[in-house]
PDB file of C-alpha atoms and ligand atoms in Angstrom:
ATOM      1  CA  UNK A1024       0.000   0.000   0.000  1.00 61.00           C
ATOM      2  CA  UNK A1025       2.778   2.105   1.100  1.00 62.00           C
ATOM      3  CA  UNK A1026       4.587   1.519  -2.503  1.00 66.00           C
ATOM      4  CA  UNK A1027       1.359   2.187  -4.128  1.00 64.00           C
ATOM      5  CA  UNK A1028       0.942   5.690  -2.675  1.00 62.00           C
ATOM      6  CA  UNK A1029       4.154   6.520  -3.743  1.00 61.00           C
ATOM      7  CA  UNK A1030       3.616   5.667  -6.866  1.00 58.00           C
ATOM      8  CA  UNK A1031       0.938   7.508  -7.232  1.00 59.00           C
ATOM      9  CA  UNK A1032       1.753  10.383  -5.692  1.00 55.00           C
ATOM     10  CA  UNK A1033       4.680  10.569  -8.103  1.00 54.00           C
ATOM     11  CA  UNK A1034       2.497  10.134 -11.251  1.00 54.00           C
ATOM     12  CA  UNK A1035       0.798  13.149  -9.746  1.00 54.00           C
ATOM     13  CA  UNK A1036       2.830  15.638  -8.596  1.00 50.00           C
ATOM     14  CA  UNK A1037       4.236  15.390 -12.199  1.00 47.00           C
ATOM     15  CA  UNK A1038       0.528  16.108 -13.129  1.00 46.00           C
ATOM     16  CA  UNK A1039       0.117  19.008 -10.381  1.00 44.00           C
ATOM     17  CA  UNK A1040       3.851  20.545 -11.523  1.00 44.00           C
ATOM     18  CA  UNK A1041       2.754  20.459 -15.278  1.00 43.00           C
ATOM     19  CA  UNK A1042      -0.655  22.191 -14.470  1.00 42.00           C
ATOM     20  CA  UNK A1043       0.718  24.509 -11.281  1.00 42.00           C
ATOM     21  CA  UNK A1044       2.082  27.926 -11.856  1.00 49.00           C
ATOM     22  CA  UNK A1045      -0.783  29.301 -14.271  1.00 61.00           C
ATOM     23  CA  UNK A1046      -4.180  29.629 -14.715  1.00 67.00           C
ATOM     24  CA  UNK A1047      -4.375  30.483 -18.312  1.00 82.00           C
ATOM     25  CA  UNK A1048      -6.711  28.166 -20.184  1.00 90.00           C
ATOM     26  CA  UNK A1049      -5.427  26.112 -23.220  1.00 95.00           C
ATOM     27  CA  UNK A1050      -6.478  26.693 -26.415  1.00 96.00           C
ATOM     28  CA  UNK A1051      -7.321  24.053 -28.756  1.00 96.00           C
ATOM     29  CA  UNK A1052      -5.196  23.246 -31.901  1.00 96.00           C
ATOM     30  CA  UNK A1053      -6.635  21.725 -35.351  1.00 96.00           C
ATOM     31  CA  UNK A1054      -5.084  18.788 -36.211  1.00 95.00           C
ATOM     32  CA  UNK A1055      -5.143  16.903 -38.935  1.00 94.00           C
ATOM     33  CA  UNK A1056      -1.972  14.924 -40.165  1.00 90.00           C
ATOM     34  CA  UNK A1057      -3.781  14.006 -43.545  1.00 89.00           C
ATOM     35  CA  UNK A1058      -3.481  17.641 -44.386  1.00 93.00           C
ATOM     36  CA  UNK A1059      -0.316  17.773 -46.215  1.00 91.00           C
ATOM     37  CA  UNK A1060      -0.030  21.352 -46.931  1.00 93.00           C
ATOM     38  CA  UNK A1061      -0.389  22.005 -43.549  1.00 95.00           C
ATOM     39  CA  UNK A1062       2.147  19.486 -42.291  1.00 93.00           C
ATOM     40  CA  UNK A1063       4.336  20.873 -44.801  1.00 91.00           C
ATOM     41  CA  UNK A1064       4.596  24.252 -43.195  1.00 94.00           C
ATOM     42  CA  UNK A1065       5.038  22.809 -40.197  1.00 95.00           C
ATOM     43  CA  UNK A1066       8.218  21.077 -41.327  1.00 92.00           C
ATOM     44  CA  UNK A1067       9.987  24.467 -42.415  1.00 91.00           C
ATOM     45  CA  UNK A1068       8.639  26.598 -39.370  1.00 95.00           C
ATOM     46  CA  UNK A1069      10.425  23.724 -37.039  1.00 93.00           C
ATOM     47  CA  UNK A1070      13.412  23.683 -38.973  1.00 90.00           C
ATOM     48  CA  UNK A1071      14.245  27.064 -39.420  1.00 90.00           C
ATOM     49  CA  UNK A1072      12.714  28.323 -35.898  1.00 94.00           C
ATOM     50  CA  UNK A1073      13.498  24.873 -33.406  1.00 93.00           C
ATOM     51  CA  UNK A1074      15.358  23.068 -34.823  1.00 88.00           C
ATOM     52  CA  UNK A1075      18.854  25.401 -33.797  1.00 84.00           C
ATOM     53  CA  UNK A1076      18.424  24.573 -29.933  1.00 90.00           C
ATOM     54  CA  UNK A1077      15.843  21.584 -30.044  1.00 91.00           C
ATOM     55  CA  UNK A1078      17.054  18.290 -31.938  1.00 88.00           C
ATOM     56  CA  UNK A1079      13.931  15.919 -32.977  1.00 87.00           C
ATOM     57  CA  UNK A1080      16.474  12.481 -33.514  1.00 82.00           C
ATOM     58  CA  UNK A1081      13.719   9.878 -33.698  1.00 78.00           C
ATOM     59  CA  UNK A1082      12.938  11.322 -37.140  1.00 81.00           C
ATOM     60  CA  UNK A1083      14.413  11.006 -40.479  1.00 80.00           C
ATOM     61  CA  UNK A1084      14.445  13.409 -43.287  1.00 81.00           C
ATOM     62  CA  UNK A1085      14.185  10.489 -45.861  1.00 77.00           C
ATOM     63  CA  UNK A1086      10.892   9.596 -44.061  1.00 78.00           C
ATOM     64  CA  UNK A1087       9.464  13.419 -43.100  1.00 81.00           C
ATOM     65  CA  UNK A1088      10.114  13.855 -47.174  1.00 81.00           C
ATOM     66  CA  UNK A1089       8.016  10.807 -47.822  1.00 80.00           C
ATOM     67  CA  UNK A1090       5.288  10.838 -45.409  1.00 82.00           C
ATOM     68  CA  UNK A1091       4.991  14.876 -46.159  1.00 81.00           C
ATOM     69  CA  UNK A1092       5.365  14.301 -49.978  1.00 78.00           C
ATOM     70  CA  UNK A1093       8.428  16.208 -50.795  1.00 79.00           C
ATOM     71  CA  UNK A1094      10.887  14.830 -53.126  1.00 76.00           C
ATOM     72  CA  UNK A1095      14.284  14.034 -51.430  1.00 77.00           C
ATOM     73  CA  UNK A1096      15.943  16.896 -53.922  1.00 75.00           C
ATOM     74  CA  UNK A1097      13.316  19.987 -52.018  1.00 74.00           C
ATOM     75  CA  UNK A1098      13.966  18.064 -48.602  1.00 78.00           C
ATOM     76  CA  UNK A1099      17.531  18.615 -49.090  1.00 74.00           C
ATOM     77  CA  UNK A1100      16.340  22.300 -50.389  1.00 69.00           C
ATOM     78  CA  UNK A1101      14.055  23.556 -48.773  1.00 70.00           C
ATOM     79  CA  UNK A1102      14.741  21.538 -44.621  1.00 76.00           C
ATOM     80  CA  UNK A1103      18.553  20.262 -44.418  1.00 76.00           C
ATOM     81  CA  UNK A1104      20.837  23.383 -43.955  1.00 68.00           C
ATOM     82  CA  UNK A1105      23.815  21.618 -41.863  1.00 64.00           C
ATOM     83  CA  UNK A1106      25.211  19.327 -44.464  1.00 66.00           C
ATOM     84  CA  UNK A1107      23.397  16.016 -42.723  1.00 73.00           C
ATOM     85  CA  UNK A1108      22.493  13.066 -44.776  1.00 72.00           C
ATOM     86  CA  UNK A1109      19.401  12.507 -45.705  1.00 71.00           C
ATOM     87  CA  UNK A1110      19.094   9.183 -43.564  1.00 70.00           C
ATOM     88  CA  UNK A1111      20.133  10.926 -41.194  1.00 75.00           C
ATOM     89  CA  UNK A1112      17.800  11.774 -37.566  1.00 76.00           C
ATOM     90  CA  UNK A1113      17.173  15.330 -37.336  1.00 77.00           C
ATOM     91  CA  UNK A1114      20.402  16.191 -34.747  1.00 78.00           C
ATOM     92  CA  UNK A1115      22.013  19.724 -33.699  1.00 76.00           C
ATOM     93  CA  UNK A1116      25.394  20.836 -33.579  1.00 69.00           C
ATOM     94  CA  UNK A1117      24.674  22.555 -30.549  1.00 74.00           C
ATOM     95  CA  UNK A1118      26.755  21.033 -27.225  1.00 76.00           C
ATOM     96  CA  UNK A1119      24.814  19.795 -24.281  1.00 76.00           C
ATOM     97  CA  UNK A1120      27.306  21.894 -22.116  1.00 79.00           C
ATOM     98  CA  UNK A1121      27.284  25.261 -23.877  1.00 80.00           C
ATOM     99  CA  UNK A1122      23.269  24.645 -24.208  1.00 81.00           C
ATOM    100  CA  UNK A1123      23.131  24.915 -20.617  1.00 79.00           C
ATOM    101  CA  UNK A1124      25.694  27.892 -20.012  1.00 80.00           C
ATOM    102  CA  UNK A1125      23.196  29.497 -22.546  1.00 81.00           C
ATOM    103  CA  UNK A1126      20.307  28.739 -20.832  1.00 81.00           C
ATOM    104  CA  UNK A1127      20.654  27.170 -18.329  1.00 80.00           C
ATOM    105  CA  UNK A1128      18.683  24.056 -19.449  1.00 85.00           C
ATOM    106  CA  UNK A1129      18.818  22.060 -21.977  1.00 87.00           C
ATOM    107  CA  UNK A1130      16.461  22.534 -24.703  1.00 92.00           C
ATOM    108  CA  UNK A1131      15.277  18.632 -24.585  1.00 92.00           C
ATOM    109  CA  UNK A1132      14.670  17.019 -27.687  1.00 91.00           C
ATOM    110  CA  UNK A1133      11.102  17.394 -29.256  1.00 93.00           C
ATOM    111  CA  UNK A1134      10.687  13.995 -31.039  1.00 88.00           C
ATOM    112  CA  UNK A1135       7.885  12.999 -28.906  1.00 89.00           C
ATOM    113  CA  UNK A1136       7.459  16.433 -27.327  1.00 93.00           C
ATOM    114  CA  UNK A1137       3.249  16.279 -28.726  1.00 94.00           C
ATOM    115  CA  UNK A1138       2.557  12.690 -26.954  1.00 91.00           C
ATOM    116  CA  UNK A1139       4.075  14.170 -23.378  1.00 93.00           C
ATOM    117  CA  UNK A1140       2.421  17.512 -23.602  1.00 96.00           C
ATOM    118  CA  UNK A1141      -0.653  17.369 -26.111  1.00 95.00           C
ATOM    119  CA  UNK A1142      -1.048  19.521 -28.600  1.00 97.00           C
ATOM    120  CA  UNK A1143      -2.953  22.240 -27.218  1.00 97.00           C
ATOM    121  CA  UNK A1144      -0.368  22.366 -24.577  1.00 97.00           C
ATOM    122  CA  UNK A1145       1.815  22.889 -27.309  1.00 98.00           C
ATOM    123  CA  UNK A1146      -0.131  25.086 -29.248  1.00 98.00           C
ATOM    124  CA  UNK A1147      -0.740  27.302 -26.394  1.00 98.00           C
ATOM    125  CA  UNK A1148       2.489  27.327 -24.764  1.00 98.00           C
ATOM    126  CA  UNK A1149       4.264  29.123 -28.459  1.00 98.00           C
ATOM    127  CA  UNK A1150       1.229  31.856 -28.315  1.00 98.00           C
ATOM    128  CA  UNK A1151       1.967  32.790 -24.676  1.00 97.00           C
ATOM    129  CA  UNK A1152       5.610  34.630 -24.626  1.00 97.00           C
ATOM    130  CA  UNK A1153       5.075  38.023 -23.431  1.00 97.00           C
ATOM    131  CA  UNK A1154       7.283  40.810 -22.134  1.00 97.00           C
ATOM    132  CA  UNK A1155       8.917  40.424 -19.099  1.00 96.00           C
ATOM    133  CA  UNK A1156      12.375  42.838 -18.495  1.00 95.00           C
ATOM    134  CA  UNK A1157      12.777  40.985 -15.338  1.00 95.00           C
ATOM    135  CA  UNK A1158      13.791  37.555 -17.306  1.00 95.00           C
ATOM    136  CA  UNK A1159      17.153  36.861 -18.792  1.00 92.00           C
ATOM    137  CA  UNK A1160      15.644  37.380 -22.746  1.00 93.00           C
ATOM    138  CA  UNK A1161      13.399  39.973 -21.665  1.00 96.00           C
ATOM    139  CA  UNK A1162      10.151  37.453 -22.299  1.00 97.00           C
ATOM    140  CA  UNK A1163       8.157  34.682 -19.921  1.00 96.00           C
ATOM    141  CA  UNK A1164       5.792  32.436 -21.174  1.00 97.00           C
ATOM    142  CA  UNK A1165       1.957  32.387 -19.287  1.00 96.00           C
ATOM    143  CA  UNK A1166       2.074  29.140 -19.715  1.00 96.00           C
ATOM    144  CA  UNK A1167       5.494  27.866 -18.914  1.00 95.00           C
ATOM    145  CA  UNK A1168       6.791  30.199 -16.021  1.00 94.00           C
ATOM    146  CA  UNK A1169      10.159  31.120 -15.939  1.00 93.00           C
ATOM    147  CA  UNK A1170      10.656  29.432 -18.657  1.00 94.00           C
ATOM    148  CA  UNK A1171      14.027  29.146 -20.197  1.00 93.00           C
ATOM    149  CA  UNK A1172      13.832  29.432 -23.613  1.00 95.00           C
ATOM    150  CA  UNK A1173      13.522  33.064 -25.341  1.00 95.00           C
ATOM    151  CA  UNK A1174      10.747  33.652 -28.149  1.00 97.00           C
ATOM    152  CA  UNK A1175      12.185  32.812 -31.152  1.00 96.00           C
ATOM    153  CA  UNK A1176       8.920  33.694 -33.292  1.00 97.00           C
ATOM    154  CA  UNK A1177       8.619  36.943 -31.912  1.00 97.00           C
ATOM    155  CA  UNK A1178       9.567  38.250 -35.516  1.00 96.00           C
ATOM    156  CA  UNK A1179       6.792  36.503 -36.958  1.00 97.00           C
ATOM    157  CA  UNK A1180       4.172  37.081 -33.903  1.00 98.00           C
ATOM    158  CA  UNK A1181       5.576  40.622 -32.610  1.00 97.00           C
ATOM    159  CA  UNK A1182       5.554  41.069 -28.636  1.00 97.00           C
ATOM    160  CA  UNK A1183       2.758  40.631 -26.613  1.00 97.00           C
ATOM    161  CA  UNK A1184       2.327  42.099 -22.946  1.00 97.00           C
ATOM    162  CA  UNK A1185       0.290  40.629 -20.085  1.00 95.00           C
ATOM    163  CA  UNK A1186      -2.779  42.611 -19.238  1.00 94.00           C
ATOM    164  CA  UNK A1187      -3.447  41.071 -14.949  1.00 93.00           C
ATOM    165  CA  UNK A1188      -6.466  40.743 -13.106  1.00 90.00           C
ATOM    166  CA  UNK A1189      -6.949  41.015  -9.364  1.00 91.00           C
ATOM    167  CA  UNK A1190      -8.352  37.549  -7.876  1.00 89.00           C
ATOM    168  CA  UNK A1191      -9.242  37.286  -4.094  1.00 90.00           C
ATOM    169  CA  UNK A1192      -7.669  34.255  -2.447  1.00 89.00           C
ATOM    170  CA  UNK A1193      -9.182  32.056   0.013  1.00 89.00           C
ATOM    171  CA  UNK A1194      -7.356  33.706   3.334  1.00 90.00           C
ATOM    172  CA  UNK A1195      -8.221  37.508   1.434  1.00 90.00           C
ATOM    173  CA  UNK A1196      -5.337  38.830  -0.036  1.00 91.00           C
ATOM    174  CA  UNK A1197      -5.341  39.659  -3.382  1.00 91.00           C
ATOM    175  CA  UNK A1198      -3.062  38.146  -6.138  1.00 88.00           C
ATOM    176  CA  UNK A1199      -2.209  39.471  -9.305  1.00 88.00           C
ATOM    177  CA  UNK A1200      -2.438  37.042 -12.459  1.00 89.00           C
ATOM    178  CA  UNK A1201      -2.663  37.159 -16.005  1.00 92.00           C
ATOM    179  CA  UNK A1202      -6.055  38.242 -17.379  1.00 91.00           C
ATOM    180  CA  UNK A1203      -4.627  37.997 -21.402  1.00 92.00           C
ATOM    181  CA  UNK A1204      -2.130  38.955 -23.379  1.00 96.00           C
ATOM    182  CA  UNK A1205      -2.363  42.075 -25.966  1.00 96.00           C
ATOM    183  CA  UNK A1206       0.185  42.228 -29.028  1.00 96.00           C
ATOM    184  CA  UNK A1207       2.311  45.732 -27.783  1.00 97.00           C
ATOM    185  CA  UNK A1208       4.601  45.552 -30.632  1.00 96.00           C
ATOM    186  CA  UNK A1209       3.043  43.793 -34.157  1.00 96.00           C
ATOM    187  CA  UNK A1210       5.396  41.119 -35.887  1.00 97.00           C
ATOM    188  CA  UNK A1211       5.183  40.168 -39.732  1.00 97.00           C
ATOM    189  CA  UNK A1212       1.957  38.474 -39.041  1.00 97.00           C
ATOM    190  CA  UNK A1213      -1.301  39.297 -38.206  1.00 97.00           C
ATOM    191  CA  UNK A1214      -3.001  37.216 -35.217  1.00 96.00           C
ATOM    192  CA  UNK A1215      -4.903  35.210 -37.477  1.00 97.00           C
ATOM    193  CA  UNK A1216      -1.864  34.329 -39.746  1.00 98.00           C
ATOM    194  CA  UNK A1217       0.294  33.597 -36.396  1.00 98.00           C
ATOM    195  CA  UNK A1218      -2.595  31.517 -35.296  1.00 98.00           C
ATOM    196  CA  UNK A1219      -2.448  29.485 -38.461  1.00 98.00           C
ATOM    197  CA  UNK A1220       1.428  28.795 -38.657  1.00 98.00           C
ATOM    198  CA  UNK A1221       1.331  27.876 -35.212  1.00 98.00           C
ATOM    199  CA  UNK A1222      -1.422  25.353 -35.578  1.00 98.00           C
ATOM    200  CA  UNK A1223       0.799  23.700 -38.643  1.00 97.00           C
ATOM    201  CA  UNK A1224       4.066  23.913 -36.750  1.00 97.00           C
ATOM    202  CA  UNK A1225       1.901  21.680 -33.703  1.00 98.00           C
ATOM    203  CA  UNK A1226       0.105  19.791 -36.248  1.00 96.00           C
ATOM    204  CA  UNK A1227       4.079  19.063 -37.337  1.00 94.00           C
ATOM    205  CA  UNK A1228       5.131  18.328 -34.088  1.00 95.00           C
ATOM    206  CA  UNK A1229       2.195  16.055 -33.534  1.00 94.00           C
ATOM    207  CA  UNK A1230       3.112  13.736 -36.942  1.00 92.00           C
ATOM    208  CA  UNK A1231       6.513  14.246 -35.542  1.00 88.00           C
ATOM    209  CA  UNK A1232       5.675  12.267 -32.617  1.00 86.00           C
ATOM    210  CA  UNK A1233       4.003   9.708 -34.650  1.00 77.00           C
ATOM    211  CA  UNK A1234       5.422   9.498 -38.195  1.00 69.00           C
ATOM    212  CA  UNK A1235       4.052   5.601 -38.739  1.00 61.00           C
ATOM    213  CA  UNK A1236       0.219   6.542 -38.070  1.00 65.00           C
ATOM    214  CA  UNK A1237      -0.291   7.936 -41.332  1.00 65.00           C
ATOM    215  CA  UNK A1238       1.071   4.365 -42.713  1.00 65.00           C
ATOM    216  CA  UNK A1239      -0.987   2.874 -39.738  1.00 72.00           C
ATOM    217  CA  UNK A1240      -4.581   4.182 -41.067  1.00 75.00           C
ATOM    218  CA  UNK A1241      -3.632   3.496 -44.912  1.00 75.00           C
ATOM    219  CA  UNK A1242      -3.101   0.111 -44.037  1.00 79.00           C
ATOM    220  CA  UNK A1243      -5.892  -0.375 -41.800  1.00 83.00           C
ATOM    221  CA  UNK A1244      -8.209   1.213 -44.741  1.00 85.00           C
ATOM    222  CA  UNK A1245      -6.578  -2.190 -47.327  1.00 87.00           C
ATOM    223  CA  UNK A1246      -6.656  -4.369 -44.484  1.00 89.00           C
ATOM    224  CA  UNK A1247     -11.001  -3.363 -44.254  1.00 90.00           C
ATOM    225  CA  UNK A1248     -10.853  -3.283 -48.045  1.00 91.00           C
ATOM    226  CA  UNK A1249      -9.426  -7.113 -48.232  1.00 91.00           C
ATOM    227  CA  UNK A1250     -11.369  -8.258 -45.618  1.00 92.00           C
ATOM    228  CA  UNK A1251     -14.528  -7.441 -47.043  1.00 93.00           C
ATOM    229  CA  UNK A1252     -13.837  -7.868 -51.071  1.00 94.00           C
ATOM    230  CA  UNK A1253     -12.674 -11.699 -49.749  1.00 92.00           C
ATOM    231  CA  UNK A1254     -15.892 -12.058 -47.205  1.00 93.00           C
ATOM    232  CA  UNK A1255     -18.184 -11.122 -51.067  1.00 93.00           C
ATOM    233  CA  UNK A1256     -15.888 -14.118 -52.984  1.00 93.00           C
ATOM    234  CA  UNK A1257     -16.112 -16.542 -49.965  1.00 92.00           C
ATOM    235  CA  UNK A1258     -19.734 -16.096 -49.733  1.00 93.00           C
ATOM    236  CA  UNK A1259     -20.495 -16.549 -53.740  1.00 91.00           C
ATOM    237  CA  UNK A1260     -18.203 -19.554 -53.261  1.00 91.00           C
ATOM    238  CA  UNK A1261     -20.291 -20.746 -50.870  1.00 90.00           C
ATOM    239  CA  UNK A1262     -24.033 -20.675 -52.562  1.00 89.00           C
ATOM    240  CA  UNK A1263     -22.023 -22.132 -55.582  1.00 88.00           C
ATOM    241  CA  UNK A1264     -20.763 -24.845 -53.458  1.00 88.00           C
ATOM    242  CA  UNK A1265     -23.815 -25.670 -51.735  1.00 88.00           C
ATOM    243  CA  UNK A1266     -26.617 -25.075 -54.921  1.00 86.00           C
ATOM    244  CA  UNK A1267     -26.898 -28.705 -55.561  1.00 81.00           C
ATOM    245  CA  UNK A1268     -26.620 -29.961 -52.072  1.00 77.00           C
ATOM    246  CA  UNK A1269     -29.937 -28.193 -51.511  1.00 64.00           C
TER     247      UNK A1269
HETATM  248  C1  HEC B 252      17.440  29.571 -28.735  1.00 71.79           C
HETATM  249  C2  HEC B 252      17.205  28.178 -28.426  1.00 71.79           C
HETATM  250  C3  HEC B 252      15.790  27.659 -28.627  1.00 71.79           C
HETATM  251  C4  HEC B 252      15.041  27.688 -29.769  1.00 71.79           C
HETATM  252  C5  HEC B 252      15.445  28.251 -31.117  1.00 71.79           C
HETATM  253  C6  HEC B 252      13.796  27.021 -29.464  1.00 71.79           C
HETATM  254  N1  HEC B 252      13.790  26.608 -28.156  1.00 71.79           N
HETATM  255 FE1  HEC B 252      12.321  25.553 -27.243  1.00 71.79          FE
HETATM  256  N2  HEC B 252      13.383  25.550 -25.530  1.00 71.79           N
HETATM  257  C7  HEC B 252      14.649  26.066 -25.369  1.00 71.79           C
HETATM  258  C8  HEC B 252      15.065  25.860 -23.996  1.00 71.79           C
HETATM  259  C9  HEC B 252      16.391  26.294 -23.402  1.00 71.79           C
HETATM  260  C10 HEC B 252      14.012  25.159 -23.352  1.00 71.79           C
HETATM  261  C11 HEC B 252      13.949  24.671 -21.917  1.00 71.79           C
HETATM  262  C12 HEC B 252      13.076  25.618 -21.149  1.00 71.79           C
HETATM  263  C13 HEC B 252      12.958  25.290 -19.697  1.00 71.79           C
HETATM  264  O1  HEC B 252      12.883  24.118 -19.328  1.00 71.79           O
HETATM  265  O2  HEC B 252      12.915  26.246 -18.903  1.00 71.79           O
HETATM  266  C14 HEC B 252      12.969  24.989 -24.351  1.00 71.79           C
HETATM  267  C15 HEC B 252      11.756  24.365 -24.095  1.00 71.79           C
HETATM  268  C16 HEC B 252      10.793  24.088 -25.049  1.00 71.79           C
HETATM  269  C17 HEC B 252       9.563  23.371 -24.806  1.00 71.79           C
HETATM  270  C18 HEC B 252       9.086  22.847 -23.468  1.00 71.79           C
HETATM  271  C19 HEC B 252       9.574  21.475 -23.276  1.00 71.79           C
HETATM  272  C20 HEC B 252       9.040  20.899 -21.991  1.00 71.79           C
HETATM  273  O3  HEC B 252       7.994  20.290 -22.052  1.00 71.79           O
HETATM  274  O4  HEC B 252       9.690  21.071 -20.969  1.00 71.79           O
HETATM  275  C21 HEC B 252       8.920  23.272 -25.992  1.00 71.79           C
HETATM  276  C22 HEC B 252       7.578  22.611 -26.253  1.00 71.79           C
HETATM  277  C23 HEC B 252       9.719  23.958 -26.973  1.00 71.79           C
HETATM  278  N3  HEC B 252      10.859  24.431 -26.356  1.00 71.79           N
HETATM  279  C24 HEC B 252       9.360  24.081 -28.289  1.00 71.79           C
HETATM  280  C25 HEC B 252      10.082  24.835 -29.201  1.00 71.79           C
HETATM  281  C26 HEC B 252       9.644  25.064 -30.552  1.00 71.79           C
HETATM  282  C27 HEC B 252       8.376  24.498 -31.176  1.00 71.79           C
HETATM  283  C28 HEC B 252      10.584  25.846 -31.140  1.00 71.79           C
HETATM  284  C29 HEC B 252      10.538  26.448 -32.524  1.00 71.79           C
HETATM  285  C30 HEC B 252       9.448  27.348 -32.779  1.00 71.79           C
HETATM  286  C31 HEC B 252      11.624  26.108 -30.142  1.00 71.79           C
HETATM  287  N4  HEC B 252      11.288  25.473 -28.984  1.00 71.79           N
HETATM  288  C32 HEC B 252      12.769  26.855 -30.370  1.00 71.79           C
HETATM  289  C33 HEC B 252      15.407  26.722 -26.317  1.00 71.79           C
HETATM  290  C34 HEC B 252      15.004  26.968 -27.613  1.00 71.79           C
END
């Protein structure tokens, strides 16, 4: 019993540490890994955005070219800037050690980042930097407090600022907490654009973490196919067999 609590209480206070610290609500992503376009998008935002400080080694370009439906020439193109192979896992040149001097973590890799966090986690977590001078890059994330990594879309998003609410605790005192966040300084995009290339970068991340379910549901759509087109000849086989019998 004694193990068991323990247990438990570890598989929750990973639970109550990923949901502590903030009350802003997530926001739901789109996705839909048949959309190719979309996944497409995805691919170049998390190479040229993440793909500096955040290594996603599980996956191959050969495959990401497949699966997405970009010949191996525009893969090398258009998503493999380091000289890699295209066999190759996507890796970083970046050193463990000099990661953390820079910030003090390590960016962990993002291969199955989706599965661990979910992808409105995900999605709401790169729409929540906002302006914070008292942080080492001058951001925070509503979602992610104190988090360690700067905003590296804030050319494409802009900067945002927290606009706080007072809420009453349960001894009295008042607490300040984030209400929203406002766009202070405009990037490239609109909101509606940055919503959009965020919800393909996730809806990346997401095949990312599962490159074989694409395969998986093609397969399981023959599999139904063959299954039935052999249940119509077994059954004609049958009445022809038995006709005479009868
Ligand atoms: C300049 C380096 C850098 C770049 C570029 C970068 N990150 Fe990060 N990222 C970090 C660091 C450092 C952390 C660790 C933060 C921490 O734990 O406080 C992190 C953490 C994260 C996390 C949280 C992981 C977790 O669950 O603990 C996610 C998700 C993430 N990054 C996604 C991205 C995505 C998507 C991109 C591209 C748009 C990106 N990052 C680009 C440095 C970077």
């Amino acid at each position: 019993m004694k193990k068991l609590s323990i247990v438990l209480l570890v598989l929750f206070s990973s639970q109550l540490l990923a949901a502590g610290g903030t009350n802003i609500e997530l926001q739901s992503a789109n996705i839909n890994l048949e959309n190719k376009a979309s996944l497409q998008r995805g691919a170049k935002y998390f190479v040229n955005y993440c793909l500096s400080c955040h290594s996603a080694k599980q996956l191959r370009y050969s495959r990401t070219g497949k699966d997405l439906g970009i010949s191996p020439e525009l893969v090398e193109l258009n998503l493999m800037f380091t000289g890699e192979k295209i066999f190759d896992g996507m890796t970083i040149s970046m050193r463990p050690k000099d990661a953390e001097k820079w910030f003090g973590v390590n960016p962990p890799d993002l291969s199955l980042i989706a599965r661990s966090r979910g992808a409105d986690w995900l999605y709401t977590y790169l729409k929540s930097f906002y302006i914070d001078e008292s942080r080492p890059f001058g951001v925070d994330n509503a979602l992610f407090p104190k988090v360690g990594m700067p905003h590296v879309l804030s050319d494409l998003q802009g900067l945002q600022k927290a606009v706080y609410k007072d809420v009453e605790l349960e001894d009295g005192t008042v607490k300040k907490v984030i209400a929203r966040l406002e766009i202070a300084e405009p990037g490239r995009m609109n909101e509606k654009e940055f919503d959009k290339a965020m919800n393909d970068l996730v809806n990346f991340m997401v095949y990312m973490g599962e490159p074989a379910k694409l395969e998986r549901q093609r397969l399981g759509w023959k599999v139904l196919m063959f299954i039935l087109v052999m249940f119509g000849i077994f059954y004609f086989l049958k009445k022809e067999y038995w006709k005479d019998i009868h």
